[in-house]
Short mmCIF file of C-alpha atoms in Angstrom, two decimals:
data_model
loop_
_atom_site.label_atom_id
_atom_site.label_comp_id
_atom_site.label_asym_id
_atom_site.label_seq_id
_atom_site.Cartn_x
_atom_site.Cartn_y
_atom_site.Cartn_z
CA ALA A 64 -25.46 45.25 16.94
CA GLN A 65 -27.88 44.16 13.80
CA SER A 66 -31.21 42.73 13.47
CA VAL A 67 -32.62 40.95 10.04
CA THR A 68 -36.70 40.74 9.39
CA GLN A 69 -37.51 38.45 6.72
CA PRO A 70 -41.30 39.32 6.53
CA ASP A 71 -43.02 36.67 4.58
CA ALA A 72 -42.55 33.38 6.49
CA ARG A 73 -43.88 31.32 3.61
CA VAL A 74 -44.17 31.81 -0.16
CA THR A 75 -45.49 29.60 -2.96
CA VAL A 76 -44.94 30.48 -6.61
CA SER A 77 -45.66 28.64 -9.57
CA GLU A 78 -43.06 27.11 -11.52
CA GLY A 79 -42.09 29.37 -14.09
CA ALA A 80 -42.83 32.35 -12.12
CA SER A 81 -40.77 35.44 -10.87
CA LEU A 82 -39.66 35.37 -7.16
CA GLN A 83 -39.07 38.02 -4.66
CA LEU A 84 -38.12 37.17 -0.95
CA ARG A 85 -37.90 40.50 1.37
CA CYS A 86 -35.16 41.14 4.04
CA LYS A 87 -35.06 44.50 5.77
CA TYR A 88 -31.98 45.11 8.18
CA SER A 89 -31.42 47.20 11.26
CA SER A 90 -27.78 48.44 11.76
CA SER A 91 -26.02 51.46 13.11
CA VAL A 92 -23.65 50.46 10.40
CA THR A 93 -24.27 49.24 6.59
CA PRO A 94 -23.46 45.51 7.32
CA TYR A 95 -22.44 43.03 5.11
CA LEU A 96 -25.51 40.87 3.77
CA PHE A 97 -25.87 37.53 2.61
CA TRP A 98 -28.56 35.02 1.06
CA TYR A 99 -28.16 31.64 2.29
CA VAL A 100 -30.34 28.31 1.19
CA GLN A 101 -31.34 25.54 3.25
CA TYR A 102 -32.83 22.26 1.76
CA PRO A 103 -34.24 19.53 4.17
CA ARG A 104 -31.46 17.94 6.48
CA GLN A 105 -28.60 20.36 4.91
CA GLY A 106 -26.65 22.86 6.45
CA LEU A 107 -26.96 26.53 4.80
CA GLN A 108 -25.48 27.41 1.40
CA LEU A 109 -24.46 30.84 0.36
CA LEU A 110 -26.35 31.85 -2.64
CA LEU A 111 -25.21 35.51 -2.63
CA LYS A 112 -23.12 38.56 -0.89
CA TYR A 113 -23.10 42.03 -0.43
CA TYR A 114 -19.95 43.98 0.78
CA SER A 115 -20.05 47.44 -0.93
CA GLY A 116 -20.17 48.75 -4.63
CA ASP A 117 -23.06 47.93 -7.32
CA PRO A 118 -26.16 47.29 -5.30
CA VAL A 119 -27.15 44.36 -7.50
CA VAL A 120 -25.28 40.97 -7.08
CA GLN A 121 -25.50 38.27 -8.80
CA GLY A 122 -25.56 34.76 -6.96
CA VAL A 123 -25.85 31.31 -8.30
CA ASN A 124 -28.56 29.58 -9.96
CA GLY A 125 -29.80 32.80 -11.30
CA PHE A 126 -30.61 34.29 -8.30
CA GLU A 127 -29.42 37.85 -8.00
CA ALA A 128 -30.30 40.75 -4.77
CA GLU A 129 -30.54 44.32 -4.39
CA PHE A 130 -29.37 46.19 -1.73
CA SER A 131 -30.95 49.49 -0.89
CA LYS A 132 -29.48 51.81 1.86
CA SER A 133 -32.44 54.15 2.01
CA ASN A 134 -34.95 51.09 2.52
CA SER A 135 -32.13 49.44 4.81
CA SER A 136 -33.12 46.40 2.36
CA PHE A 137 -31.36 43.57 0.61
CA HIS A 138 -34.17 41.45 -1.65
CA LEU A 139 -33.68 38.71 -3.22
CA ARG A 140 -35.02 37.48 -6.75
CA LYS A 141 -35.26 35.54 -9.24
CA ALA A 142 -36.59 35.41 -12.73
CA SER A 143 -38.39 32.18 -13.57
CA VAL A 144 -38.32 29.45 -10.52
CA HIS A 145 -37.88 26.09 -10.74
CA TRP A 146 -39.37 23.25 -8.71
CA SER A 147 -35.77 22.49 -7.55
CA ASP A 148 -35.73 26.16 -5.54
CA SER A 149 -38.08 24.87 -2.87
CA ALA A 150 -35.93 25.59 0.16
CA VAL A 151 -35.99 27.56 2.91
CA TYR A 152 -34.27 30.92 2.12
CA PHE A 153 -32.21 32.92 4.88
CA CYS A 154 -30.90 36.64 5.04
CA GLY A 155 -28.15 37.26 6.58
CA ALA A 156 -26.22 40.47 7.97
CA GLN A 157 -22.73 40.82 9.65
CA GLY A 158 -21.50 44.02 11.35
CA THR A 159 -18.51 45.22 12.84
CA GLY A 160 -18.24 41.67 14.21
CA SER A 161 -18.01 38.40 12.68
CA LYS A 162 -21.27 36.87 13.86
CA LEU A 163 -23.93 36.72 11.35
CA SER A 164 -27.64 37.60 12.39
CA PHE A 165 -30.24 36.15 10.48
CA GLY A 166 -33.80 36.49 9.51
CA LYS A 167 -36.59 33.80 10.36
CA GLY A 168 -36.36 32.25 7.25
CA ALA A 169 -38.61 32.31 4.09
CA LYS A 170 -39.74 28.44 3.21
CA LEU A 171 -40.48 28.64 -0.71
CA THR A 172 -42.72 26.13 -2.54
CA VAL A 173 -42.68 26.05 -6.17
CA SER A 174 -45.68 24.50 -7.37
CA PRO A 175 -45.96 22.68 -10.73
CA ASN B 117 -12.44 19.94 -0.37
CA ALA B 118 -15.12 17.97 2.07
CA GLY B 119 -16.34 21.34 3.20
CA VAL B 120 -17.30 21.66 6.92
CA ILE B 121 -17.59 18.28 8.71
CA GLN B 122 -19.98 17.85 11.63
CA THR B 123 -20.03 14.28 13.77
CA PRO B 124 -22.59 12.90 14.51
CA ARG B 125 -25.30 13.75 12.51
CA HIS B 126 -27.77 12.99 14.94
CA LYS B 127 -27.63 12.32 18.73
CA VAL B 128 -30.13 11.26 21.15
CA THR B 129 -29.57 11.69 24.70
CA GLY B 130 -31.87 11.46 27.91
CA LYS B 131 -32.23 14.31 30.30
CA GLY B 132 -29.39 14.95 32.39
CA GLN B 133 -26.88 13.39 29.95
CA GLU B 134 -23.72 15.39 28.66
CA ALA B 135 -23.54 15.77 24.78
CA THR B 136 -20.47 16.25 22.66
CA LEU B 137 -20.34 18.08 18.92
CA TRP B 138 -17.54 17.70 16.89
CA CYS B 139 -16.78 20.36 14.11
CA GLU B 140 -14.00 19.74 11.81
CA PRO B 141 -13.59 23.26 9.46
CA ILE B 142 -12.46 23.57 6.07
CA SER B 143 -8.83 23.17 5.97
CA GLY B 144 -6.96 26.35 5.74
CA HIS B 145 -10.03 28.13 7.37
CA SER B 146 -8.80 30.19 10.57
CA ALA B 147 -12.50 31.17 11.85
CA VAL B 148 -15.18 28.56 13.30
CA PHE B 149 -18.72 29.54 14.25
CA TRP B 150 -21.13 27.67 16.23
CA TYR B 151 -24.88 28.38 15.77
CA ARG B 152 -28.43 26.70 16.83
CA GLN B 153 -31.42 26.41 14.88
CA THR B 154 -34.57 25.77 16.50
CA ILE B 155 -38.21 26.44 14.90
CA VAL B 156 -38.88 28.84 17.54
CA GLN B 157 -35.83 30.85 18.14
CA GLY B 158 -34.18 30.22 14.33
CA LEU B 159 -30.85 30.61 13.71
CA GLU B 160 -28.85 31.78 16.80
CA PHE B 161 -25.35 32.65 17.13
CA LEU B 162 -23.44 31.02 20.11
CA THR B 163 -19.65 31.25 19.72
CA TYR B 164 -16.76 32.01 17.55
CA PHE B 165 -12.89 31.15 17.74
CA ARG B 166 -10.45 32.37 15.27
CA ASN B 167 -6.78 30.81 15.20
CA GLN B 168 -8.14 28.67 18.09
CA ALA B 169 -8.70 31.50 20.20
CA PRO B 170 -12.32 32.13 21.50
CA ILE B 171 -13.15 35.96 20.65
CA ASP B 172 -17.24 36.03 20.88
CA ASP B 173 -19.32 33.90 23.02
CA SER B 174 -21.70 36.18 23.78
CA GLY B 175 -24.50 33.80 22.30
CA MET B 176 -23.50 30.82 24.71
CA PRO B 177 -25.88 29.99 27.67
CA LYS B 178 -24.33 30.90 30.94
CA GLU B 179 -24.40 27.52 32.45
CA ARG B 180 -24.04 24.01 30.78
CA PHE B 181 -22.69 25.19 27.37
CA SER B 182 -19.01 24.97 26.46
CA ALA B 183 -16.71 25.17 23.57
CA GLN B 184 -13.25 24.51 22.52
CA MET B 185 -10.64 24.56 19.85
CA PRO B 186 -7.88 22.53 20.64
CA ASN B 187 -6.49 22.46 17.35
CA GLN B 188 -6.77 24.21 13.65
CA SER B 189 -9.03 20.89 12.52
CA HIS B 190 -11.60 20.55 15.26
CA SER B 191 -13.82 22.17 17.51
CA THR B 192 -16.14 20.77 20.02
CA LEU B 193 -19.46 22.00 21.75
CA LYS B 194 -20.26 20.43 24.72
CA ILE B 195 -23.71 20.41 27.06
CA GLN B 196 -23.60 19.09 30.46
CA SER B 197 -26.72 17.99 31.85
CA THR B 198 -29.17 18.19 28.52
CA GLN B 199 -32.58 19.19 29.17
CA PRO B 200 -35.16 18.82 26.96
CA GLN B 201 -34.81 22.55 25.43
CA ASP B 202 -31.81 21.84 24.05
CA SER B 203 -33.19 20.08 21.06
CA ALA B 204 -31.94 21.87 18.55
CA VAL B 205 -29.93 21.62 15.29
CA TYR B 206 -26.41 22.93 16.03
CA LEU B 207 -24.60 24.16 12.74
CA CYS B 208 -20.80 24.53 12.44
CA ALA B 209 -19.59 26.94 9.99
CA SER B 210 -15.77 28.15 9.08
CA SER B 211 -14.13 30.96 7.19
CA LEU B 212 -11.00 32.56 5.85
CA GLY B 213 -11.05 34.84 9.14
CA GLY B 214 -12.53 38.52 9.80
CA SER B 215 -15.58 39.74 9.01
CA SER B 216 -15.45 40.13 5.32
CA TYR B 217 -15.48 36.52 4.31
CA GLU B 218 -18.32 34.32 3.70
CA GLN B 219 -19.07 31.41 6.37
CA TYR B 220 -19.72 28.11 4.87
CA PHE B 221 -21.75 25.82 6.94
CA GLY B 222 -21.88 21.96 7.65
CA PRO B 223 -24.74 20.10 7.81
CA GLY B 224 -25.53 20.55 11.43
CA THR B 225 -25.92 17.79 14.23
CA ARG B 226 -29.54 17.19 15.39
CA LEU B 227 -29.77 16.71 19.05
CA THR B 228 -32.70 15.61 20.72
CA VAL B 229 -32.90 15.51 24.03
CA LEU B 230 -35.49 12.99 25.50
#
């Protein structure tokens, strides 16, 4: 079984600033890793995924994430945030089974 | 592609009543997942079907909750004798199947038990 920790429940950044949302996982094997975004009253939308290979993966809307096996981490980054990026971001891990385990989420507020 | 469809979007029930939630997966997807989302617990896995067969129900409460997938085009989650603690957003997701495929989520059904 795996677990996911997102240490920052609320993050506020200024528009145009860079962003990093942290994610750490605990698993006996390296899981598949995902970042999802949830806008108000909507379901989860996939931003990016990591299965293997290049530890830096690119996603939609300028998001990228970096996998680190040594740190058991999968941090999400964006070079310049826009007000429309305000949402809740979830890190997810999928182990040998197919179910996803999620962190508690990070609510991002982009201030003008 | 309409994406994963969930109906109703909102449901209000009285304590002790039954609630049935519907999910229509993306056409061609063979796996369907149910999750529950609350402020306190976050996102929790409930159950999973592949090719209509139940594969993993390890997250389902032992009483009052049941899920079915009678055909490839829909799945239902039924909660009998609803209690206020069942109030949550219930999310359905589908995927092409297997653990190497990403899951696509529906908009969720917000269940409120009075």
